[in-house]
Amino acid sequence: MAASHFEAKVKSVLSGDTIILHNISNPRQERILSLAFVTAPRLKREGDEQFAFESRDYLRRLLVGKVVRFQVLYKIPTGANREYGIVALPDRTVLPEQAVAEGWLKLRDDAGRKGDSDEDAQILEKLQVLEARARAESKGLWAETGGRITSSNELSNPQQFVEENKGKELDAIVEKVLSGDRLIVRFILSPTEHVQTMILLAGIRAPSTQRTNPSTQEVQAAEPFGDDAQLFVETRLLQRNTAVNVLGLTPNGQIVADVKHPTQGSITPHVLKAGLAKCTDHHTTLLGAQMASLRQAEKFARDRGQGVYQGHVAPKANAPGELEAVVSRVQSADTLFLRNKAGAEKRINLSSVRQPKPSDPKQSPWVAEAKEFLRKKLIGKHVKFHIDGKRPATEGYDEREMATVSFQGKNIGLLLVENGMATVIRHRQDDTDRSPIYDDLLLAEATAQEEQRGLWCPKAPSAKQYVDYSESLEKAKRQLTLLSRQRRVPAVVDFVKSASRFTVLIPRENAKITLVLSGIRAPRSARNDQDKGEPFGKEAHEFASKRCQQRDVEIDVEDCDKVGGFIGTLYINRENFAKTLVEEGLASVHAYSAEKSGNANELFAAEQKAKDARKNLWENYDPSQDDEYDDTTAATTQTSNGEAPAASRQKDYRDVMVTHVADDGRLKLQQIGSGTSALTSLMSAFSKFHLNPANNKGLDGPPKAGEFVSAKFTEDDTWYRARVRRNDRDAKKAEVVYIDYGNSEIIPWTRLRPLSAEFSNTKLKPQAVDAQLAFIQLPGNPEYLNDAVQFISQETAGRSLVANVDQVDKDGLLWVTLFDPKESKSGDESVNADVIEEGLAMVPKKLKAWERSASDILGALKQKQDVAKVERRGQWEYGDLTEDD
């Protein structure tokens, strides 16, 4: 009875005489078939027999992956119950006939005893004829030489192998598929040298197949889709000729490579598209730009829910595409504050990058450097950003939005990594907040490491230590000498304390100072939710923060205040920021300070502009309120030669008492009258109030700047009304200004009490008003100025005087001429004239409009000045100061 014919697909060739077939529709159903009547040399671990590889390779090239018809002629029941038969290809090639004819198979010694039918006898006879011809022609196994191949089953030095072959495409045969990402390949190094080793497919991680733990013999089940991944690769690569591109080595010494199918290219994108593997970040630096195509293949499977992505639900989009914003603050090299067009601010973290770790001794020196790198690039710039995901809140961290930020088309995270100013986060496989250019980041990091850029440089940057010169008045005065000589000093605004007060860093001096804007007064903002600021204080503070925070600026320093603050001008984009504040109606001009700084004209013009536009502070502005302050010359008609006639000097006499003379010569006056009578009554009640032990309770907490309190004056241990100017939390002391007298001092918190409502400044306004001696200019030299202040103090201390108010500035400052009613016989005899006569002041070189109108007074003062010059008094002791003008 004739044997049946079957169809099957050839999975692999075990040796020159044995093949593995599988069911065409079910690849997992396999059977082994040996070719009838013949034998081939054996491939052995300890060493192949001669021509064993060539014999198998002949059959491999002919059969693997092909659909064949086969017929079983006989079986040998012992052992494996092996079947023997013949195989026919579609082109009518028949095996073993063809292989015997080519000399790659020999007839078995017992071939005659294997078949018992006439058909078998005919086949055997034909094979004998073919074998005799092949032997005569020295074909295949019958060749006298060759067939000796050195084949090793392990690499003695994988590192050396990779270094020698990295980047090369090596010819190889896939001998075994262990799983979807692990293969055993035979590298054909030369016709006579082969090496077999395991490799990992670069860029992917496939689910594992069933495996046995060698130490415990415990069987570990396959992961979902593990067998499918193995079968997918096996049916496409097993025993195929491939080109293997060796890329690198894992930390465990395993070779990582890209394996290319003979016609379809790299196998990995196909595995990913089928959903039978996921991308692994570990090989990104080895694959380079090729990783992008793998990510696309992975996305293809993920979007369709294929394979390992079955049931995958795509995360909801957090934001509608790309948005635009302005960088308002750089918190660190990976954290930014962005402000949108509506003015709303949000904090974002750069996706997949991390600033140098402050806790790592090698990286910590780069923390400030990286932040400064980002600040210079981005602060105040328009950027585009896209939210990639959210990092949920954890212990010690709030919820964080991870975003990709680009400036002028350049990804900021990538820019940081390229320059060695940040490292790349190693994400978990399921992290959804990774950067869309994660592979580029990994490649950039590897390049930065190789080129030793930034934090990968063995040499750490020198740490910049800023000295705080506003820490004390002594330090401030020392630095003032240096800074006041320079113009437009480059600086960086480190912090905006208020609309007119900034912490400023001066890198070239390694200096940190508090800068107070001269010429203006900005409304005070609230310190906290419980504190109440002045109207438009919050708006002014926010405006200053938006414009100045972390910006590169230039500063001019003129002077310093009593607490170590530097008074001066801040320029941002070459524009005086004080002027900008005033133009926006978020500050008013402080006339005395503005005149002193030389910016008065532009500041008053800016203020008028804000008033006319009714901006912010001036929303209820009434022009008629300014009439009383207009210069007397403004309303006069001009003469024929265009000059205004001199107006008569205004007379506004008030009884006053000088309560304090400041270091710069400014006065504090009490106007004697109903106010001082009320003050006497108030102080009497105030003393009785504090004698009561029930009212001896201290402040509820640390005093706040601007807060009105009761303060116990050191000199006479008496309680007075005061306002806190500055607070020192470390020393638990505060600087207070006594609002009814104008003097100030630093006292412990223990000498402060809350100010009862019945004594508040709303019940009786502060009695000390600001004043300045009119028609005189005090010395610029600190020594002579000090002499002038002492002289004025002696001349006015404890005396009831009469003040003629020559001018009232818009900020309430009184310009006065002081007379002693007991001694002044004429209008020329005044404290002002006495100061000039002592050589401790001069007639101003630049006169204000209202000063020019008092020509008689000026003439008398100049006469006294001439006498002082001749007699070399005070500042004239070394000659005439005005000669060089």
PDB file of N, CA and C in Angstrom, residues 417-495:
ATOM      1  N   VAL A 417      20.317  69.750  28.564  1.00  0.00           N
ATOM      2  CA  VAL A 417      21.041  68.473  28.582  1.00  0.00           C
ATOM      3  C   VAL A 417      22.274  68.555  27.685  1.00  0.00           C
ATOM      4  N   GLU A 418      22.129  69.189  26.515  1.00  0.00           N
ATOM      5  CA  GLU A 418      23.256  69.316  25.587  1.00  0.00           C
ATOM      6  C   GLU A 418      24.428  70.063  26.221  1.00  0.00           C
ATOM      7  N   ASN A 419      24.104  71.034  27.065  1.00  0.00           N
ATOM      8  CA  ASN A 419      25.153  71.844  27.691  1.00  0.00           C
ATOM      9  C   ASN A 419      25.580  71.313  29.060  1.00  0.00           C
ATOM     10  N   GLY A 420      25.084  70.133  29.414  1.00  0.00           N
ATOM     11  CA  GLY A 420      25.479  69.530  30.689  1.00  0.00           C
ATOM     12  C   GLY A 420      24.931  70.261  31.888  1.00  0.00           C
ATOM     13  N   MET A 421      23.781  70.922  31.713  1.00  0.00           N
ATOM     14  CA  MET A 421      23.166  71.669  32.813  1.00  0.00           C
ATOM     15  C   MET A 421      21.991  70.911  33.438  1.00  0.00           C
ATOM     16  N   ALA A 422      21.715  69.716  32.949  1.00  0.00           N
ATOM     17  CA  ALA A 422      20.642  68.888  33.512  1.00  0.00           C
ATOM     18  C   ALA A 422      20.899  67.441  33.124  1.00  0.00           C
ATOM     19  N   THR A 423      20.300  66.533  33.884  1.00  0.00           N
ATOM     20  CA  THR A 423      20.385  65.103  33.562  1.00  0.00           C
ATOM     21  C   THR A 423      19.013  64.624  33.094  1.00  0.00           C
ATOM     22  N   VAL A 424      18.990  63.454  32.476  1.00  0.00           N
ATOM     23  CA  VAL A 424      17.734  62.892  31.958  1.00  0.00           C
ATOM     24  C   VAL A 424      17.167  61.920  32.978  1.00  0.00           C
ATOM     25  N   ILE A 425      15.889  62.064  33.271  1.00  0.00           N
ATOM     26  CA  ILE A 425      15.219  61.169  34.224  1.00  0.00           C
ATOM     27  C   ILE A 425      15.051  59.797  33.587  1.00  0.00           C
ATOM     28  N   ARG A 426      15.328  58.752  34.349  1.00  0.00           N
ATOM     29  CA  ARG A 426      15.093  57.380  33.857  1.00  0.00           C
ATOM     30  C   ARG A 426      13.666  57.001  34.230  1.00  0.00           C
ATOM     31  N   HIS A 427      12.781  56.997  33.244  1.00  0.00           N
ATOM     32  CA  HIS A 427      11.367  56.744  33.500  1.00  0.00           C
ATOM     33  C   HIS A 427      11.077  55.259  33.679  1.00  0.00           C
ATOM     34  N   ARG A 428       9.986  54.999  34.398  1.00  0.00           N
ATOM     35  CA  ARG A 428       9.444  53.647  34.412  1.00  0.00           C
ATOM     36  C   ARG A 428       8.747  53.413  33.064  1.00  0.00           C
ATOM     37  N   GLN A 429       8.551  52.128  32.719  1.00  0.00           N
ATOM     38  CA  GLN A 429       7.957  51.796  31.424  1.00  0.00           C
ATOM     39  C   GLN A 429       6.576  52.420  31.249  1.00  0.00           C
ATOM     40  N   ASP A 430       5.821  52.528  32.375  1.00  0.00           N
ATOM     41  CA  ASP A 430       4.432  52.997  32.265  1.00  0.00           C
ATOM     42  C   ASP A 430       4.282  54.497  32.549  1.00  0.00           C
ATOM     43  N   ASP A 431       5.393  55.229  32.686  1.00  0.00           N
ATOM     44  CA  ASP A 431       5.289  56.672  32.911  1.00  0.00           C
ATOM     45  C   ASP A 431       4.680  57.353  31.692  1.00  0.00           C
ATOM     46  N   THR A 432       3.669  58.184  31.943  1.00  0.00           N
ATOM     47  CA  THR A 432       2.978  58.850  30.827  1.00  0.00           C
ATOM     48  C   THR A 432       3.424  60.292  30.661  1.00  0.00           C
ATOM     49  N   ASP A 433       4.301  60.775  31.534  1.00  0.00           N
ATOM     50  CA  ASP A 433       4.660  62.193  31.486  1.00  0.00           C
ATOM     51  C   ASP A 433       6.043  62.429  30.889  1.00  0.00           C
ATOM     52  N   ARG A 434       6.504  61.463  30.105  1.00  0.00           N
ATOM     53  CA  ARG A 434       7.838  61.612  29.532  1.00  0.00           C
ATOM     54  C   ARG A 434       7.823  62.593  28.363  1.00  0.00           C
ATOM     55  N   SER A 435       8.985  63.127  28.075  1.00  0.00           N
ATOM     56  CA  SER A 435       9.108  64.080  26.981  1.00  0.00           C
ATOM     57  C   SER A 435       8.893  63.387  25.642  1.00  0.00           C
ATOM     58  N   PRO A 436       8.262  64.080  24.682  1.00  0.00           N
ATOM     59  CA  PRO A 436       8.076  63.467  23.357  1.00  0.00           C
ATOM     60  C   PRO A 436       9.396  63.268  22.616  1.00  0.00           C
ATOM     61  N   ILE A 437      10.458  63.942  23.057  1.00  0.00           N
ATOM     62  CA  ILE A 437      11.773  63.734  22.410  1.00  0.00           C
ATOM     63  C   ILE A 437      12.725  63.056  23.402  1.00  0.00           C
ATOM     64  N   TYR A 438      12.183  62.115  24.157  1.00  0.00           N
ATOM     65  CA  TYR A 438      12.961  61.466  25.216  1.00  0.00           C
ATOM     66  C   TYR A 438      14.250  60.840  24.681  1.00  0.00           C
ATOM     67  N   ASP A 439      14.160  60.211  23.507  1.00  0.00           N
ATOM     68  CA  ASP A 439      15.345  59.558  22.942  1.00  0.00           C
ATOM     69  C   ASP A 439      16.423  60.576  22.585  1.00  0.00           C
ATOM     70  N   ASP A 440      15.997  61.735  22.065  1.00  0.00           N
ATOM     71  CA  ASP A 440      16.970  62.792  21.751  1.00  0.00           C
ATOM     72  C   ASP A 440      17.669  63.274  23.025  1.00  0.00           C
ATOM     73  N   LEU A 441      16.906  63.324  24.122  1.00  0.00           N
ATOM     74  CA  LEU A 441      17.491  63.743  25.400  1.00  0.00           C
ATOM     75  C   LEU A 441      18.565  62.754  25.850  1.00  0.00           C
ATOM     76  N   LEU A 442      18.261  61.468  25.731  1.00  0.00           N
ATOM     77  CA  LEU A 442      19.242  60.451  26.142  1.00  0.00           C
ATOM     78  C   LEU A 442      20.505  60.529  25.292  1.00  0.00           C
ATOM     79  N   LEU A 443      20.322  60.745  23.983  1.00  0.00           N
ATOM     80  CA  LEU A 443      21.480  60.858  23.091  1.00  0.00           C
ATOM     81  C   LEU A 443      22.307  62.102  23.431  1.00  0.00           C
ATOM     82  N   ALA A 444      21.596  63.210  23.696  1.00  0.00           N
ATOM     83  CA  ALA A 444      22.290  64.459  24.039  1.00  0.00           C
ATOM     84  C   ALA A 444      23.072  64.303  25.340  1.00  0.00           C
ATOM     85  N   GLU A 445      22.489  63.571  26.295  1.00  0.00           N
ATOM     86  CA  GLU A 445      23.171  63.348  27.568  1.00  0.00           C
ATOM     87  C   GLU A 445      24.447  62.535  27.351  1.00  0.00           C
ATOM     88  N   ALA A 446      24.347  61.509  26.505  1.00  0.00           N
ATOM     89  CA  ALA A 446      25.529  60.679  26.237  1.00  0.00           C
ATOM     90  C   ALA A 446      26.628  61.511  25.576  1.00  0.00           C
ATOM     91  N   THR A 447      26.229  62.407  24.656  1.00  0.00           N
ATOM     92  CA  THR A 447      27.212  63.274  23.983  1.00  0.00           C
ATOM     93  C   THR A 447      27.848  64.244  24.975  1.00  0.00           C
ATOM     94  N   ALA A 448      27.009  64.826  25.850  1.00  0.00           N
ATOM     95  CA  ALA A 448      27.530  65.773  26.853  1.00  0.00           C
ATOM     96  C   ALA A 448      28.513  65.080  27.801  1.00  0.00           C
ATOM     97  N   GLN A 449      28.194  63.831  28.165  1.00  0.00           N
ATOM     98  CA  GLN A 449      29.093  63.060  29.026  1.00  0.00           C
ATOM     99  C   GLN A 449      30.434  62.833  28.328  1.00  0.00           C
ATOM    100  N   GLU A 450      30.323  62.438  27.058  1.00  0.00           N
ATOM    101  CA  GLU A 450      31.523  62.133  26.283  1.00  0.00           C
ATOM    102  C   GLU A 450      32.401  63.381  26.133  1.00  0.00           C
ATOM    103  N   GLU A 451      31.745  64.534  25.918  1.00  0.00           N
ATOM    104  CA  GLU A 451      32.494  65.778  25.703  1.00  0.00           C
ATOM    105  C   GLU A 451      32.786  66.521  27.009  1.00  0.00           C
ATOM    106  N   GLN A 452      32.358  65.913  28.131  1.00  0.00           N
ATOM    107  CA  GLN A 452      32.611  66.465  29.480  1.00  0.00           C
ATOM    108  C   GLN A 452      32.108  67.907  29.611  1.00  0.00           C
ATOM    109  N   ARG A 453      30.849  68.087  29.230  1.00  0.00           N
ATOM    110  CA  ARG A 453      30.253  69.418  29.332  1.00  0.00           C
ATOM    111  C   ARG A 453      29.527  69.588  30.661  1.00  0.00           C
ATOM    112  N   GLY A 454      29.548  70.815  31.180  1.00  0.00           N
ATOM    113  CA  GLY A 454      28.757  71.135  32.367  1.00  0.00           C
ATOM    114  C   GLY A 454      29.054  70.221  33.532  1.00  0.00           C
ATOM    115  N   LEU A 455      27.992  69.644  34.079  1.00  0.00           N
ATOM    116  CA  LEU A 455      28.157  68.833  35.288  1.00  0.00           C
ATOM    117  C   LEU A 455      28.929  67.539  35.039  1.00  0.00           C
ATOM    118  N   TRP A 456      29.191  67.210  33.760  1.00  0.00           N
ATOM    119  CA  TRP A 456      30.014  66.024  33.459  1.00  0.00           C
ATOM    120  C   TRP A 456      31.492  66.376  33.411  1.00  0.00           C
ATOM    121  N   CYS A 457      31.784  67.659  33.586  1.00  0.00           N
ATOM    122  CA  CYS A 457      33.189  68.099  33.582  1.00  0.00           C
ATOM    123  C   CYS A 457      33.827  67.733  34.922  1.00  0.00           C
ATOM    124  N   PRO A 458      35.021  67.178  34.900  1.00  0.00           N
ATOM    125  CA  PRO A 458      35.650  66.785  36.182  1.00  0.00           C
ATOM    126  C   PRO A 458      35.938  67.986  37.090  1.00  0.00           C
ATOM    127  N   LYS A 459      36.086  69.173  36.470  1.00  0.00           N
ATOM    128  CA  LYS A 459      36.400  70.373  37.255  1.00  0.00           C
ATOM    129  C   LYS A 459      35.115  71.137  37.558  1.00  0.00           C
ATOM    130  N   ALA A 460      34.824  71.312  38.834  1.00  0.00           N
ATOM    131  CA  ALA A 460      33.602  72.021  39.248  1.00  0.00           C
ATOM    132  C   ALA A 460      33.794  73.523  39.083  1.00  0.00           C
ATOM    133  N   PRO A 461      32.703  74.259  38.810  1.00  0.00           N
ATOM    134  CA  PRO A 461      32.827  75.718  38.686  1.00  0.00           C
ATOM    135  C   PRO A 461      33.084  76.356  40.048  1.00  0.00           C
ATOM    136  N   SER A 462      33.742  77.489  40.032  1.00  0.00           N
ATOM    137  CA  SER A 462      33.998  78.165  41.310  1.00  0.00           C
ATOM    138  C   SER A 462      32.685  78.742  41.839  1.00  0.00           C
ATOM    139  N   ALA A 463      32.381  78.457  43.085  1.00  0.00           N
ATOM    140  CA  ALA A 463      31.119  78.910  43.684  1.00  0.00           C
ATOM    141  C   ALA A 463      31.153  80.429  43.864  1.00  0.00           C
ATOM    142  N   LYS A 464      30.047  81.080  43.492  1.00  0.00           N
ATOM    143  CA  LYS A 464      29.970  82.537  43.618  1.00  0.00           C
ATOM    144  C   LYS A 464      29.329  82.864  44.955  1.00  0.00           C
ATOM    145  N   GLN A 465      30.088  83.518  45.820  1.00  0.00           N
ATOM    146  CA  GLN A 465      29.579  83.898  47.133  1.00  0.00           C
ATOM    147  C   GLN A 465      29.291  85.397  47.141  1.00  0.00           C
ATOM    148  N   TYR A 466      28.018  85.745  47.287  1.00  0.00           N
ATOM    149  CA  TYR A 466      27.642  87.156  47.315  1.00  0.00           C
ATOM    150  C   TYR A 466      27.705  87.689  48.749  1.00  0.00           C
ATOM    151  N   VAL A 467      28.301  88.867  48.897  1.00  0.00           N
ATOM    152  CA  VAL A 467      28.370  89.518  50.212  1.00  0.00           C
ATOM    153  C   VAL A 467      27.207  90.494  50.312  1.00  0.00           C
ATOM    154  N   ASP A 468      26.410  90.373  51.387  1.00  0.00           N
ATOM    155  CA  ASP A 468      25.256  91.245  51.584  1.00  0.00           C
ATOM    156  C   ASP A 468      25.712  92.555  52.236  1.00  0.00           C
ATOM    157  N   TYR A 469      25.833  93.608  51.404  1.00  0.00           N
ATOM    158  CA  TYR A 469      26.306  94.898  51.915  1.00  0.00           C
ATOM    159  C   TYR A 469      25.182  95.722  52.548  1.00  0.00           C
ATOM    160  N   SER A 470      23.942  95.246  52.424  1.00  0.00           N
ATOM    161  CA  SER A 470      22.832  95.945  53.080  1.00  0.00           C
ATOM    162  C   SER A 470      22.546  95.367  54.458  1.00  0.00           C
ATOM    163  N   GLU A 471      23.430  94.470  54.897  1.00  0.00           N
ATOM    164  CA  GLU A 471      23.255  93.815  56.190  1.00  0.00           C
ATOM    165  C   GLU A 471      23.374  94.829  57.325  1.00  0.00           C
ATOM    166  N   SER A 472      24.245  95.825  57.140  1.00  0.00           N
ATOM    167  CA  SER A 472      24.430  96.841  58.171  1.00  0.00           C
ATOM    168  C   SER A 472      24.789  98.166  57.512  1.00  0.00           C
ATOM    169  N   LEU A 473      24.569  99.241  58.219  1.00  0.00           N
ATOM    170  CA  LEU A 473      24.859 100.565  57.687  1.00  0.00           C
ATOM    171  C   LEU A 473      26.359 100.735  57.436  1.00  0.00           C
ATOM    172  N   GLU A 474      27.168 100.170  58.324  1.00  0.00           N
ATOM    173  CA  GLU A 474      28.621 100.278  58.182  1.00  0.00           C
ATOM    174  C   GLU A 474      29.088  99.642  56.868  1.00  0.00           C
ATOM    175  N   LYS A 475      28.570  98.431  56.587  1.00  0.00           N
ATOM    176  CA  LYS A 475      28.923  97.738  55.337  1.00  0.00           C
ATOM    177  C   LYS A 475      28.448  98.528  54.130  1.00  0.00           C
ATOM    178  N   ALA A 476      27.232  99.071  54.241  1.00  0.00           N
ATOM    179  CA  ALA A 476      26.639  99.804  53.128  1.00  0.00           C
ATOM    180  C   ALA A 476      27.482 101.030  52.784  1.00  0.00           C
ATOM    181  N   LYS A 477      27.909 101.766  53.795  1.00  0.00           N
ATOM    182  CA  LYS A 477      28.701 102.976  53.553  1.00  0.00           C
ATOM    183  C   LYS A 477      30.024 102.634  52.887  1.00  0.00           C
ATOM    184  N   ARG A 478      30.596 101.487  53.276  1.00  0.00           N
ATOM    185  CA  ARG A 478      31.863 101.053  52.698  1.00  0.00           C
ATOM    186  C   ARG A 478      31.701 100.790  51.194  1.00  0.00           C
ATOM    187  N   GLN A 479      30.611 100.087  50.835  1.00  0.00           N
ATOM    188  CA  GLN A 479      30.376  99.754  49.432  1.00  0.00           C
ATOM    189  C   GLN A 479      29.875 100.962  48.637  1.00  0.00           C
ATOM    190  N   LEU A 480      29.202 101.892  49.328  1.00  0.00           N
ATOM    191  CA  LEU A 480      28.666 103.084  48.663  1.00  0.00           C
ATOM    192  C   LEU A 480      29.774 103.873  47.987  1.00  0.00           C
ATOM    193  N   THR A 481      30.910 103.973  48.653  1.00  0.00           N
ATOM    194  CA  THR A 481      32.048 104.721  48.105  1.00  0.00           C
ATOM    195  C   THR A 481      32.426 104.184  46.737  1.00  0.00           C
ATOM    196  N   LEU A 482      32.415 102.857  46.596  1.00  0.00           N
ATOM    197  CA  LEU A 482      32.785 102.216  45.333  1.00  0.00           C
ATOM    198  C   LEU A 482      31.684 102.369  44.289  1.00  0.00           C
ATOM    199  N   LEU A 483      30.435 102.077  44.686  1.00  0.00           N
ATOM    200  CA  LEU A 483      29.331 102.056  43.725  1.00  0.00           C
ATOM    201  C   LEU A 483      28.935 103.451  43.243  1.00  0.00           C
ATOM    202  N   SER A 484      29.048 104.443  44.128  1.00  0.00           N
ATOM    203  CA  SER A 484      28.597 105.782  43.745  1.00  0.00           C
ATOM    204  C   SER A 484      29.489 106.400  42.673  1.00  0.00           C
ATOM    205  N   ARG A 485      30.709 105.864  42.514  1.00  0.00           N
ATOM    206  CA  ARG A 485      31.612 106.383  41.477  1.00  0.00           C
ATOM    207  C   ARG A 485      31.299 105.798  40.106  1.00  0.00           C
ATOM    208  N   GLN A 486      30.541 104.700  40.063  1.00  0.00           N
ATOM    209  CA  GLN A 486      30.274 104.012  38.801  1.00  0.00           C
ATOM    210  C   GLN A 486      28.889 104.392  38.268  1.00  0.00           C
ATOM    211  N   ARG A 487      28.728 104.285  36.957  1.00  0.00           N
ATOM    212  CA  ARG A 487      27.442 104.572  36.339  1.00  0.00           C
ATOM    213  C   ARG A 487      26.960 103.347  35.566  1.00  0.00           C
ATOM    214  N   ARG A 488      25.668 103.156  35.625  1.00  0.00           N
ATOM    215  CA  ARG A 488      25.019 102.043  34.918  1.00  0.00           C
ATOM    216  C   ARG A 488      25.731 100.711  35.208  1.00  0.00           C
ATOM    217  N   VAL A 489      25.742 100.358  36.476  1.00  0.00           N
ATOM    218  CA  VAL A 489      26.395  99.112  36.921  1.00  0.00           C
ATOM    219  C   VAL A 489      25.499  97.926  36.554  1.00  0.00           C
ATOM    220  N   PRO A 490      26.005  96.926  35.794  1.00  0.00           N
ATOM    221  CA  PRO A 490      25.182  95.747  35.451  1.00  0.00           C
ATOM    222  C   PRO A 490      24.826  94.964  36.708  1.00  0.00           C
ATOM    223  N   ALA A 491      23.556  94.555  36.790  1.00  0.00           N
ATOM    224  CA  ALA A 491      23.086  93.827  37.979  1.00  0.00           C
ATOM    225  C   ALA A 491      21.915  92.935  37.588  1.00  0.00           C
ATOM    226  N   VAL A 492      21.495  92.106  38.550  1.00  0.00           N
ATOM    227  CA  VAL A 492      20.351  91.207  38.356  1.00  0.00           C
ATOM    228  C   VAL A 492      19.410  91.384  39.547  1.00  0.00           C
ATOM    229  N   VAL A 493      18.123  91.557  39.264  1.00  0.00           N
ATOM    230  CA  VAL A 493      17.135  91.656  40.345  1.00  0.00           C
ATOM    231  C   VAL A 493      16.858  90.254  40.865  1.00  0.00           C
ATOM    232  N   ASP A 494      17.281  89.993  42.089  1.00  0.00           N
ATOM    233  CA  ASP A 494      17.102  88.660  42.664  1.00  0.00           C
ATOM    234  C   ASP A 494      15.720  88.500  43.290  1.00  0.00           C
ATOM    235  N   PHE A 495      15.196  89.598  43.858  1.00  0.00           N
ATOM    236  CA  PHE A 495      13.891  89.518  44.529  1.00  0.00           C
ATOM    237  C   PHE A 495      13.257  90.901  44.558  1.00  0.00           C
TER     238      PHE A 495
END
